[in-house]
Tab-separated table of C-alpha atoms and ligand atoms in Angstrom:
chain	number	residue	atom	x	y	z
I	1	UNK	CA	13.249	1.256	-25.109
I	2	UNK	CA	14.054	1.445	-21.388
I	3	UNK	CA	10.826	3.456	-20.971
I	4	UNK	CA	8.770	1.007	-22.433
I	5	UNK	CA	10.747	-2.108	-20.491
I	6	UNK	CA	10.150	-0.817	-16.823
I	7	UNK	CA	6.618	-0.605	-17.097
I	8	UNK	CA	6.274	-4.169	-18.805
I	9	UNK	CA	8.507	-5.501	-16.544
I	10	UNK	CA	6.466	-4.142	-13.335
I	11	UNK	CA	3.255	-5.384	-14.487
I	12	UNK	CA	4.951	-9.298	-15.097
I	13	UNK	CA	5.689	-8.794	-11.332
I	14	UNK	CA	2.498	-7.442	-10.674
I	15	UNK	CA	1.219	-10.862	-11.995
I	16	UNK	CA	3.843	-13.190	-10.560
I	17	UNK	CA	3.222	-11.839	-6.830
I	18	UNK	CA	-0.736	-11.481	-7.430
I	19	UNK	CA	-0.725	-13.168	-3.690
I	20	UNK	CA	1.341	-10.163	-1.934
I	21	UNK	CA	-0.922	-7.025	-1.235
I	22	UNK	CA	-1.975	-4.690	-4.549
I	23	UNK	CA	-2.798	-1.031	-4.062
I	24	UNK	CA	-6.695	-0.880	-4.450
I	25	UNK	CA	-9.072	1.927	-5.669
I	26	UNK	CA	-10.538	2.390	-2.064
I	27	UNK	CA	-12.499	5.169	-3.547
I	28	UNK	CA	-12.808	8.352	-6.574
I	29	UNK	CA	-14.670	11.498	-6.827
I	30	UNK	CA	-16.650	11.770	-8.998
I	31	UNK	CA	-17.399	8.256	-7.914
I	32	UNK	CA	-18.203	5.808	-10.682
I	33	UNK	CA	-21.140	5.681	-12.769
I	34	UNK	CA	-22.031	9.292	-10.960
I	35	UNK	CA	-23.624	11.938	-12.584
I	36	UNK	CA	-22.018	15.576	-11.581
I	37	UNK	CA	-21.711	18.653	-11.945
I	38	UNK	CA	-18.385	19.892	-13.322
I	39	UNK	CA	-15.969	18.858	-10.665
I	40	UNK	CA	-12.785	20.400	-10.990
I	41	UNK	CA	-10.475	17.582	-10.356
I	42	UNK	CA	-10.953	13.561	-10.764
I	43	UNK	CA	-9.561	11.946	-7.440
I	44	UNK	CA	-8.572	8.382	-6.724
I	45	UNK	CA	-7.470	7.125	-3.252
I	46	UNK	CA	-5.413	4.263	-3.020
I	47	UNK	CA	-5.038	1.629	-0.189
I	48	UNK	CA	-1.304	2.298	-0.930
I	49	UNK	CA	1.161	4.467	-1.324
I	50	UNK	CA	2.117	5.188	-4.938
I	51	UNK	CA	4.978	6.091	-6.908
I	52	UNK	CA	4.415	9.362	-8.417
I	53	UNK	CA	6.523	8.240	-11.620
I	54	UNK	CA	4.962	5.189	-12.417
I	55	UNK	CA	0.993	6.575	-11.385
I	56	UNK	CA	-1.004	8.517	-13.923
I	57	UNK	CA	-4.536	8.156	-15.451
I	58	UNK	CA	-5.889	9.176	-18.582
I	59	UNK	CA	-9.018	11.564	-18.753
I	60	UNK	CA	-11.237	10.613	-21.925
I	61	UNK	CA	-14.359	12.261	-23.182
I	62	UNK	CA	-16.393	9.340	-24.822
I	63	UNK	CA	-19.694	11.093	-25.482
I	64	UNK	CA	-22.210	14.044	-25.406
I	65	UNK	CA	-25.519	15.247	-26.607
I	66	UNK	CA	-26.763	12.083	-25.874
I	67	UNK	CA	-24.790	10.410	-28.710
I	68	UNK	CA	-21.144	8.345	-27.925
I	69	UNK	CA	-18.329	9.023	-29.849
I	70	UNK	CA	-14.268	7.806	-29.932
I	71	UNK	CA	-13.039	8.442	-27.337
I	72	UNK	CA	-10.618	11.968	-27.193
I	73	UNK	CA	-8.012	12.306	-24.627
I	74	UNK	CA	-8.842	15.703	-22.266
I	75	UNK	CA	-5.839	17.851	-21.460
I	76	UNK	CA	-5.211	17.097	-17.849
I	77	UNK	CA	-2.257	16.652	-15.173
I	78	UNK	CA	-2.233	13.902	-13.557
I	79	UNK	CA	0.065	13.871	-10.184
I	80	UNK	CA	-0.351	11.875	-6.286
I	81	UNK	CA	-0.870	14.312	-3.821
I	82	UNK	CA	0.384	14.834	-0.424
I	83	UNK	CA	-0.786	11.617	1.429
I	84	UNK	CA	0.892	9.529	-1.131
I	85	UNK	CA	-2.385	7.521	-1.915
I	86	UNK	CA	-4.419	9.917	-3.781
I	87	UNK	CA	-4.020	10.157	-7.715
I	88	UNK	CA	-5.165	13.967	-8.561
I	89	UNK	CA	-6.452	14.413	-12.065
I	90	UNK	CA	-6.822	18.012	-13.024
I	91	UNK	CA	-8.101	18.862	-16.662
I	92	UNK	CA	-6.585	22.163	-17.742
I	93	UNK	CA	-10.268	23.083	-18.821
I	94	UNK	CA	-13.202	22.660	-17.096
I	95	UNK	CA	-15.316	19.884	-18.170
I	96	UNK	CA	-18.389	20.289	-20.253
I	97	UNK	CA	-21.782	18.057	-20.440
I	98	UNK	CA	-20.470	14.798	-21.450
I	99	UNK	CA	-19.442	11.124	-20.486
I	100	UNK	CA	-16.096	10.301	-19.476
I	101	UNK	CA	-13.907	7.392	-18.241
I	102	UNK	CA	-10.744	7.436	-16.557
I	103	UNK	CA	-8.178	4.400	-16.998
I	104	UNK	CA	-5.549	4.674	-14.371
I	105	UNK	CA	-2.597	2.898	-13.485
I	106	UNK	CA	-0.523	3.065	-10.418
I	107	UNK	CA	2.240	1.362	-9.240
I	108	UNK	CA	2.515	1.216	-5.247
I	109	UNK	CA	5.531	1.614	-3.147
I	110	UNK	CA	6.356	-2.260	-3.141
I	111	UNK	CA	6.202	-2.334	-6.829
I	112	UNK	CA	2.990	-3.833	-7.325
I	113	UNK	CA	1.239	-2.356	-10.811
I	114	UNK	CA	-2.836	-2.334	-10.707
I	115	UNK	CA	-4.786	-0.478	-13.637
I	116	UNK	CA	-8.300	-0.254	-14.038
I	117	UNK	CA	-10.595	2.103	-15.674
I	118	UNK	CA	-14.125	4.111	-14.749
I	119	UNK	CA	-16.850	6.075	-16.151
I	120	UNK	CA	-18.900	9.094	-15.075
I	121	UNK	CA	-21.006	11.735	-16.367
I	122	UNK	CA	-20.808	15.452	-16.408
I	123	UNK	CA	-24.126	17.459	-16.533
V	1	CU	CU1	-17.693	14.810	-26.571
């Protein structure tokens, strides 16, 4: 229950203080919409710093062979790394020829919760 609570309770803040300064996605590699070759790790950097606990990102493989499909969850880590801005996704596999999106969500160091989501391509 608790688990659940936080989170919700974090994001109602997020709205009530939408004025006060949100962490931002300053930038990700693969950037969005690219088209790559497999990269080994998904990166987004933050104009904040994050808190590792509350920061994670899904990986999801929504289509290949030219054909979409429902999107399946990739086995991946997801952790901030050293600067404190940076959200590291690392699949545990490398990634084939496909589409993918990533939906993060971070919480900075002032509480504020952002999520958002992104797609790129693997050739
Ligand atoms: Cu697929």
């Amino acid at each position: 229950m608790r688990r659940v609570a936080l989170p919700a309770a974090l994001a109602l803040l997020g709205i009530a203080s939408a004025a006060y300064a949100h962490p931002k996605l300053v930038s990700a590699s693969p950037m969005p919409n690219a088209t790559v070759a497999k990269p080994a790790r998904v990166e987004l950097r933050f104009s904040e710093k994050l808190m590792p606990k509350f920061s994670g990102a899904d990986l999801m493989m929504t289509g290949h062979g030219g054909a979409s499909h429902a999107p399946m969850k990739v086995a991946a880590a997801a952790g901030v790394s050293g600067d404190g801005r940076t959200l590291v996704v690392t699949p545990r596999s490398p990634l084939g020829a496909g589409r993918y999106s990533v939906a993060w969500h971070v919480v900075s160091t002032d509480t504020h919760r952002v999520a958002g989501n992104f797609a790129f391509a693997v050739k």
